[in-house]
Each structure stands twice: as C-alpha cells, then as structure tokens.
Coordinates of C-alpha atoms in Angstrom, one line a residue:
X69 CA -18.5 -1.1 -11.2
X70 CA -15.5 -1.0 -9.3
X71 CA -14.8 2.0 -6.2
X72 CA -11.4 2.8 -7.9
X73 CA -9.6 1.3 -11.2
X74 CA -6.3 1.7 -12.4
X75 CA -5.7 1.1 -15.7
X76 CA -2.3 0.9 -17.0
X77 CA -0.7 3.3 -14.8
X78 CA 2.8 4.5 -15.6
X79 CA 4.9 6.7 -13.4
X80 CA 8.7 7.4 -14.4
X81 CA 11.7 9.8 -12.6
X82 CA 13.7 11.7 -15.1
X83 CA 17.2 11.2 -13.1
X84 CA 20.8 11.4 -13.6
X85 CA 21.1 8.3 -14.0
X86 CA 19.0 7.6 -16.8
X87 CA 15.1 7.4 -16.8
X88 CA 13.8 4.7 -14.0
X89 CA 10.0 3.7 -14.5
X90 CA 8.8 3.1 -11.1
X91 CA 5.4 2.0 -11.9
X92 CA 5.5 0.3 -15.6
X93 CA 1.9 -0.6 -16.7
X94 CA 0.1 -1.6 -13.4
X95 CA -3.4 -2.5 -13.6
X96 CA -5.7 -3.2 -10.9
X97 CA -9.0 -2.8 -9.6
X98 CA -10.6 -2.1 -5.8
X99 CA -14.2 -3.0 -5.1
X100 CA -16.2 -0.9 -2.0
X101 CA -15.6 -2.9 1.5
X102 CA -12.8 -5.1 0.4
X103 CA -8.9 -5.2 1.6
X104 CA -6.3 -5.5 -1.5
X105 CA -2.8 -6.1 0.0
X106 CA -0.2 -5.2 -2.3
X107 CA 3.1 -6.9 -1.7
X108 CA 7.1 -6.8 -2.5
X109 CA 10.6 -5.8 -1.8
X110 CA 11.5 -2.4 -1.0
X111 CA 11.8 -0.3 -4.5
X112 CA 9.2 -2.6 -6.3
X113 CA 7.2 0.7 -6.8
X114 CA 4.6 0.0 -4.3
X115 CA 4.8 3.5 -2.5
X116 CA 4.9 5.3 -5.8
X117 CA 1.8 3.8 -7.5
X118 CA -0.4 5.2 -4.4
X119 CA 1.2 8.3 -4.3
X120 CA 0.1 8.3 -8.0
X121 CA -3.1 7.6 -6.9
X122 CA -3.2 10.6 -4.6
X123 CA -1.3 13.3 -6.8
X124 CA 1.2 12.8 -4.2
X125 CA 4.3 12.1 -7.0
X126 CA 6.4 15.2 -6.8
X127 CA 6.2 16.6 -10.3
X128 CA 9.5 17.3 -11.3
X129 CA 11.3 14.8 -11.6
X130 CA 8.5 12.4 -11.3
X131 CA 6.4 12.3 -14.4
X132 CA 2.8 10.4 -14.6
X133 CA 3.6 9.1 -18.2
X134 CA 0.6 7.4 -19.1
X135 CA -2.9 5.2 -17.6
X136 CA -5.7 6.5 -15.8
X137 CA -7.2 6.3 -12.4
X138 CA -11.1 5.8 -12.1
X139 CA -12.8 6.9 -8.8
X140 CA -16.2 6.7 -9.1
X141 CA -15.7 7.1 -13.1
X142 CA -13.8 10.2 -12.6
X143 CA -10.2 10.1 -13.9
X144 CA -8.3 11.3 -10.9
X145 CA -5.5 12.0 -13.1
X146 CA -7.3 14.5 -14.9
X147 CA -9.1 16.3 -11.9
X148 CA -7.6 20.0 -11.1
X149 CA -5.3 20.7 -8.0
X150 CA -8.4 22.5 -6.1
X151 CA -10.8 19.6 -6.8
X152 CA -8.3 17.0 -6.0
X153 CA -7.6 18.5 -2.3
X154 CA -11.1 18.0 -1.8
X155 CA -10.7 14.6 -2.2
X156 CA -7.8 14.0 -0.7
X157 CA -7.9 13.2 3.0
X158 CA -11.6 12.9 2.6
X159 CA -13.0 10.5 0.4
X160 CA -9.6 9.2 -0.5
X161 CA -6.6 9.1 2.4
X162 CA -3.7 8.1 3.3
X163 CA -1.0 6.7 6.2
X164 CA 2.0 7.8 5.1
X165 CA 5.0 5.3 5.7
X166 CA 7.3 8.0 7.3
X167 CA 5.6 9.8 10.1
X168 CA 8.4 12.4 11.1
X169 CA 8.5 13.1 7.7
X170 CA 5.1 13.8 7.3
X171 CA 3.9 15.5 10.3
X172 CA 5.5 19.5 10.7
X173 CA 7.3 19.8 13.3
X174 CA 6.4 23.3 13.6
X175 CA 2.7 22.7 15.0
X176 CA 1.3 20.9 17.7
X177 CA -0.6 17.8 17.1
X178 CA -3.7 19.2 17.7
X179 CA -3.6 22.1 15.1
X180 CA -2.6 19.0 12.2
X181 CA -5.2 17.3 13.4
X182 CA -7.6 19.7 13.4
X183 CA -6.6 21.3 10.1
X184 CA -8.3 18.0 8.6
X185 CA -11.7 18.6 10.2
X186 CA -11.8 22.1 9.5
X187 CA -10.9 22.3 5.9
X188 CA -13.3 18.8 5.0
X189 CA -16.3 18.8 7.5
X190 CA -16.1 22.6 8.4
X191 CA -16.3 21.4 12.3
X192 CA -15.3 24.9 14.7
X193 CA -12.0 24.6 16.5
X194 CA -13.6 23.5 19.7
X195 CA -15.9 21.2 18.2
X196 CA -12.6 20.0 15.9
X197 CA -10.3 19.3 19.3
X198 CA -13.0 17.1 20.6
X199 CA -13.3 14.8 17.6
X200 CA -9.5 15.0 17.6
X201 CA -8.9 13.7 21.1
X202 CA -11.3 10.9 20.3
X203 CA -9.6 9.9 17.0
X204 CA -5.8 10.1 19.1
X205 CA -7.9 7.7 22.2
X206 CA -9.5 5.1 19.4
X207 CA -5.3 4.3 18.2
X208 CA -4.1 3.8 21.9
X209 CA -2.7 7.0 22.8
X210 CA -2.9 7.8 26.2
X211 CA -4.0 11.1 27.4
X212 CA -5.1 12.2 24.6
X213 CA -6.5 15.6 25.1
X214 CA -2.7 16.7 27.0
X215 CA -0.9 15.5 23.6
X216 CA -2.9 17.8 21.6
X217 CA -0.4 20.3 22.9
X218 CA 2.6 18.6 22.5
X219 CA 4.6 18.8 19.1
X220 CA 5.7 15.3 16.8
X221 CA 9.5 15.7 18.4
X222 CA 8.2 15.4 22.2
X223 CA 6.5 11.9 20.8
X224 CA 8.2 8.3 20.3
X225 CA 8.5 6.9 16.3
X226 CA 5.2 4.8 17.8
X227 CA 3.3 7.2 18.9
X228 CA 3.2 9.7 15.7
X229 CA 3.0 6.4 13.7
X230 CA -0.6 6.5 15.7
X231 CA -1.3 9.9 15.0
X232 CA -0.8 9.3 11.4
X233 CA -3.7 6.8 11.5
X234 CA -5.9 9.0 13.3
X235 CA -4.9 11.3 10.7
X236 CA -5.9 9.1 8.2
X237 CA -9.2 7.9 9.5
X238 CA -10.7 11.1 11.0
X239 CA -12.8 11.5 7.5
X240 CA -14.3 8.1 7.1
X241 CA -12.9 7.8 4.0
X242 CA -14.0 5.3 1.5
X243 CA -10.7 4.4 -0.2
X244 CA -7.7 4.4 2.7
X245 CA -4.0 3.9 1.2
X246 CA -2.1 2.0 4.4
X247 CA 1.8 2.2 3.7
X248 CA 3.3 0.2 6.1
X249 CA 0.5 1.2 8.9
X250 CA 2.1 -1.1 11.7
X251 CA 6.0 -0.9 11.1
X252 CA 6.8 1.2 14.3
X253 CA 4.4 -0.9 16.5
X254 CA 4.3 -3.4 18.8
X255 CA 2.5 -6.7 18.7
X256 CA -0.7 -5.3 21.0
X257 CA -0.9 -2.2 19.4
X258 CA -0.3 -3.9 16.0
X259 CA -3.1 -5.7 16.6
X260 CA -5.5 -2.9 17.9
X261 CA -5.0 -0.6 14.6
X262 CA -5.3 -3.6 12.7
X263 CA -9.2 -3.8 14.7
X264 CA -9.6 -0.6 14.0
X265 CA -9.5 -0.4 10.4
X266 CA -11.5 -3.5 10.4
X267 CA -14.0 -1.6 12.2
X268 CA -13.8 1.3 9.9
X269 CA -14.5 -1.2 7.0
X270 CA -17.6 -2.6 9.0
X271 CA -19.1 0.6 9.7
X272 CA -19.1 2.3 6.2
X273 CA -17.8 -0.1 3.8
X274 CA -14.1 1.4 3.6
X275 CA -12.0 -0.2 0.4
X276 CA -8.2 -0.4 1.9
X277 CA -4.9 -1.0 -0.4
X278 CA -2.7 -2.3 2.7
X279 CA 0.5 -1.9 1.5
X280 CA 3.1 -4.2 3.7
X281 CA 6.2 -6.7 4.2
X282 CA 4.4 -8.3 6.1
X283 CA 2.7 -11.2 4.8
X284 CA 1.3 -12.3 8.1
X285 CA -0.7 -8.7 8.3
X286 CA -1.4 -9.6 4.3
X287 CA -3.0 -13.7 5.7
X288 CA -5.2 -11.7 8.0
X289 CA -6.5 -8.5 6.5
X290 CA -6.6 -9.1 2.7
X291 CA -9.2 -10.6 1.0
X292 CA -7.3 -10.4 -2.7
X293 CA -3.5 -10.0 -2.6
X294 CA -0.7 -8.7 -5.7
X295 CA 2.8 -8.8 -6.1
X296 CA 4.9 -6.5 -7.5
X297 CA 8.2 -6.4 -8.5
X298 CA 10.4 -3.7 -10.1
X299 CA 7.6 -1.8 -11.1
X300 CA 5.2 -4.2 -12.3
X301 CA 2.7 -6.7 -11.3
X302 CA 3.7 -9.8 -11.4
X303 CA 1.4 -12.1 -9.6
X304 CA -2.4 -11.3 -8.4
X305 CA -4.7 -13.7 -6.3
X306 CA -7.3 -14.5 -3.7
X307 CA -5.6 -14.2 -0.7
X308 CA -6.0 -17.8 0.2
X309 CA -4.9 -18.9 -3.5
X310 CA -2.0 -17.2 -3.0
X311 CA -0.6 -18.7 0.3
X312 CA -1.2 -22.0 -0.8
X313 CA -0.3 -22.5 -4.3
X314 CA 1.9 -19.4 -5.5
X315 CA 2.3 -19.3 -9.4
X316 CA 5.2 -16.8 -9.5
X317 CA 8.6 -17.8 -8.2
X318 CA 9.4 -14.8 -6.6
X319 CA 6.2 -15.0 -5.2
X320 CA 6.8 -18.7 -3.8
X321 CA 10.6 -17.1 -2.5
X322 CA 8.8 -14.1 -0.3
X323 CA 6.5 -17.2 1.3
X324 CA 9.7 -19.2 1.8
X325 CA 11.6 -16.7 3.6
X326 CA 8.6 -16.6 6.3
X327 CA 10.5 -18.0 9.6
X328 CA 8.5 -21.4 10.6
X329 CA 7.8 -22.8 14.3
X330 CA 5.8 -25.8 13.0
X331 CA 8.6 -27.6 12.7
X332 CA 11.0 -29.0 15.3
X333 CA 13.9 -28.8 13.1
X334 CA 16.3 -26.1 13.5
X335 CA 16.4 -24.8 9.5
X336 CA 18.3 -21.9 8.4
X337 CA 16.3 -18.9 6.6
X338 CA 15.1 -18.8 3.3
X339 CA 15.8 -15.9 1.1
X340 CA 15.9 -15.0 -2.4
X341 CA 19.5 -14.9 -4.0
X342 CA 20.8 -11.5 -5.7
X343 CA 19.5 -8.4 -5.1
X344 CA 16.6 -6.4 -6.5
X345 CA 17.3 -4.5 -10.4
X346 CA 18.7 -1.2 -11.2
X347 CA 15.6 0.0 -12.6
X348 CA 17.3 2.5 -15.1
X349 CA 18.6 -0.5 -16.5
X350 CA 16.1 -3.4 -16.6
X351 CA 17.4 -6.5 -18.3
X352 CA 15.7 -7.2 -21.5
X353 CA 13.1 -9.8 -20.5
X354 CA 11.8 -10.6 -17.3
X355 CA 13.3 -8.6 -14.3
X356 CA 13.2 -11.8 -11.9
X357 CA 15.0 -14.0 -14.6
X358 CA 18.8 -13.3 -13.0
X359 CA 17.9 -14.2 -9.4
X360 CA 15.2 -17.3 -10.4
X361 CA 16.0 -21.0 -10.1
X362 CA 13.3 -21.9 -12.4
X363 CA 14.5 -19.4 -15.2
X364 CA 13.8 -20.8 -18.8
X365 CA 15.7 -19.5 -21.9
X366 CA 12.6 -17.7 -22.9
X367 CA 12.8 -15.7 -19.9
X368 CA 15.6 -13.6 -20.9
X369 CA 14.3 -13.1 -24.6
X370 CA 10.3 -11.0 -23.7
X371 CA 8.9 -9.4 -20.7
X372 CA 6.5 -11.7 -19.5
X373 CA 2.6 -10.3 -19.5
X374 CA 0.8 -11.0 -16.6
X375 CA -1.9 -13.1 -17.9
X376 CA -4.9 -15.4 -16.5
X377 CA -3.7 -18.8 -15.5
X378 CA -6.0 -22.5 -14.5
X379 CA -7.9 -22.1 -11.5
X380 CA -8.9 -18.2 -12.4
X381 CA -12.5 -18.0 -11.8
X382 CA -14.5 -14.5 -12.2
X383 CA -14.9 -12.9 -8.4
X384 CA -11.1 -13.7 -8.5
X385 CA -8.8 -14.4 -11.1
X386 CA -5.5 -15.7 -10.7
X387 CA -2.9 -13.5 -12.8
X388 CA 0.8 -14.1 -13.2
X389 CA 3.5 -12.9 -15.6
X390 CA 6.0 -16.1 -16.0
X391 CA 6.4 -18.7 -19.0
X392 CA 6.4 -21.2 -15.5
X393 CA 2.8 -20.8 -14.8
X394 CA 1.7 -22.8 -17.8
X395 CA 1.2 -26.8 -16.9
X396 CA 3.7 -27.8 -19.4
X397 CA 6.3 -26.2 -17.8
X398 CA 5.3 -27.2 -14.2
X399 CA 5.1 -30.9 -14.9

C-alpha cells in the first residue's frame, strides 16, 4: 500500500469572479522513499493541492469540495484540527514557497525553530536550541548559534529560504512537501539542499512531492514526474519516460523551452504561445486546446481523461489526458 493516496481531490475558491476550481479531480499516489516531482506553469494548482494535503487551504473562501487523502489509510481530510497539528510538521511537513511570508517577523529564529521541537518531540529549550543550531549548520548557514538571535528581517531572501528547510526537516518527517525549495538559491547552495534531502531520504526512507519549474531539479531528484495544468493532471510518467518521449503537448512545450548548449547554433527560445486559462471560465473541452499546435476538432468538444497510454507498464504507468496520445493520431 501506498505512504499517501489522493484520490480525486477537488479544491475550489468561491470568488467574485465566479467559482475557480483550483484542483479539479487530481489523483495520485506516493510510495515510502520515493521523489514525485509535480510540474507546471504558475496557477496550474500545484501549491493548492499540497496545501490541501496539509489543511493548509484557508477555509473561507477555499472549499475542499470533494476526494480524499490517505496517509497511512487515514483520510486526512477527515482527521480533526487537534489530530491534524500533530501531524503536521511531524510526520507530514512542509517548505513553504514564500519564506517572509511564512516566518513571523515578531520572533527570533530561534524561538520558530524551537517551537517545532518543543511542541513534536517535547525536547527542553536548551536541549531544543542545540538541535536548532545544528539543523540551521546542515543548510549552509553560517554561524548558526549567533542567528538564533536574529529576527527573519536582519536575514537575506536566501538565508530564511534555508531556515524554512531546516524548518521543514527538523522532524524527520516521512512525507516532505518541497514548494519551490531552491528558488532563492544559488547554484552551490542549490545543490547542497538538494544533498540534503537526498540524505534525509537515505536515512529514513522520506517520500518527497518536489514541487518546481525547474525541470533540471525534476531530471535529477525525481524518480516519477506529473504535469499539471489548470487544475488537473494532465500527463504522469517515469521520470526518464517523460524526458524522452513526452505524450502531452504541453508537456513536450515545457521541455522545449529548456535553453540548450549542445548545440553550436545560436537558436532563439522556445515557449508556448498564449497565456495560461482564466480558471472561472475554462473552455469547454480541453484547457490546452487554444494554445496547442496539435489541437484536433475533438479537443474542443470533451475534457480529455487522463488515461493509460502504450508503453505503461505496472511499477510506472504512463498517463496522459489528450485524444493525441493514441498511435492513430501520432502517425
């Protein structure tokens, strides 16, 4: 059985606008010690299907419409508020994508920190400071024990992006949600939190949704990959698969827009024409239809279902939602 299974998970804001479906029917499954990188533009509902996963969706005007959430059988959706902060930021955590946002800029670091150790592991403040100078060393701060002191304004966007990871790891948790862990970092230091969640998944088998634009991070860390777009999933794979033969057009147009050095040609960038939907008003078949090349008449009539496709095999199967995945229509 899997870690954690989402099963038709739906997640809509009741807005001025109209009512916008964030997360329309996503289904997925995360198996102990394994990376699943979860892919897309900006607004594809990404961020808002963890937060799900968490109880993190602010409840108005966000509503969790429909699906279910199974962590170790238990339906997280169902769990009460006290039993689900006992989870959260133990067995299940997660780096936020915004750390200024997230950290309050009314206590130091140290007191955040320690808050975590406290509350989960009952450790004693001095015994919690410790363990929280360690956690700020292991991401690359320097110093650590002096920045206990300081507060998340005295620090660089890089720096708290670090403390949000040591945040997120002091637990040990076994599921941990990574929004966009590496956005505010540099290459080396990129690369050293990167190591260190690898680590993490060595040492106790840590399942990790690595949620990212970018698809190098995605080549590196994950070993399945899926792509969503406005709200659903529309393409899911072996990681492998998925860089090499992409079923999904918008799938194949996020690989093209990767910038190339193989070649000694100087190309202009890729990218994909139009702009993502207005999700209050979706089109009435497939979202992707108005900015694909490949569109078929039949894409504008049905949402496509995301489906099994040739080449699926069990450990992995290769899922897409597009009439174009058939051989017929690829010949």
């Amino acid at each position: 059985m899997a870690l954690l299974e989402v099963h038709d998970l739906v997640v809509r804001f009741d807005t001025h606008h109209g009512t916008v479906r964030a997360v329309d029917g996503v289904s997925f499954a995360l198996q102990e010690g394994e990376t699943l990188g979860l892919v897309g533009e900006s607004g594809s509902g990404k961020s808002v299907t963890n937060l799900a996963l968490m109880g993190l969706v602010p409840q108005p005007p966000g509503v969790i419409e429909s699906g279910s959430v199974l962590y170790e059988g238990s339906d997280l959706l169902k769990l009460s508020a006290p039993k689900m902060q006992a989870l959260r930021g133990n067995e299940i955590s997660m780096i936020f994508q915004d750390p200024m946002t997230s950290l309050n800029p009314l206590l130091t670091i140290g007191r955040q920190l320690a808050e975590v150790l406290e509350v989960h592991r009952g450790l004693g403040r001095k015994q919690a400071r410790e363990s929280c100078a360690k956690a700020l060393g292991d991401v690359g701060i320097p110093e650590p024990e002096s920045r206990l002191d300081q507060y998340p304004h005295e620090m660089s966007g890089g720096m708290r992006q670090r403390i949000m990871i040591a945040m997120a790891l002091l637990c040990d948790p076994r599921v941990l949600i990574a929004d966009e862990p590496t956005t505010a970092l540099d290459v080396t230091i990129q690369a050293q939190i990167l190591e260190l969640m690898r680590d993490l998944q060595q040492r106790r088998g840590t399942a990790i949704i690595l949620i990212t634009h970018d698809l190098g991070v995605v080549a590196g860390m994950s070993d399945r990959v899926h792509v969503m777009y406005a709200g659903r999933l529309v393409e899911a794979a072996a990681t492998v698969d998925l860089f090499r033969d992409p079923r999904h057009p918008y799938t194949a147009g996020l690989l093209d827009s990767i910038p190339r050095l193989s070649t000694s040609e100087v190309e202009p960038l890729k990218s994909i024409a139009g702009q993502p939907p207005d999700l209050a008003a979706l089109p009435a078949g497939c979202a992707f239809a108005p900015r694909c090349e490949q569109a078929i008449s039949s894409c504008n009539e049905a949402v496509p279902l995301l489906e099994s496709i040739e080449q699926a095999t069990a450990t992995s199967p290769r899922l897409a939602a597009c009439p174009l995945t058939n051989s017929e229509a690829r010949s």
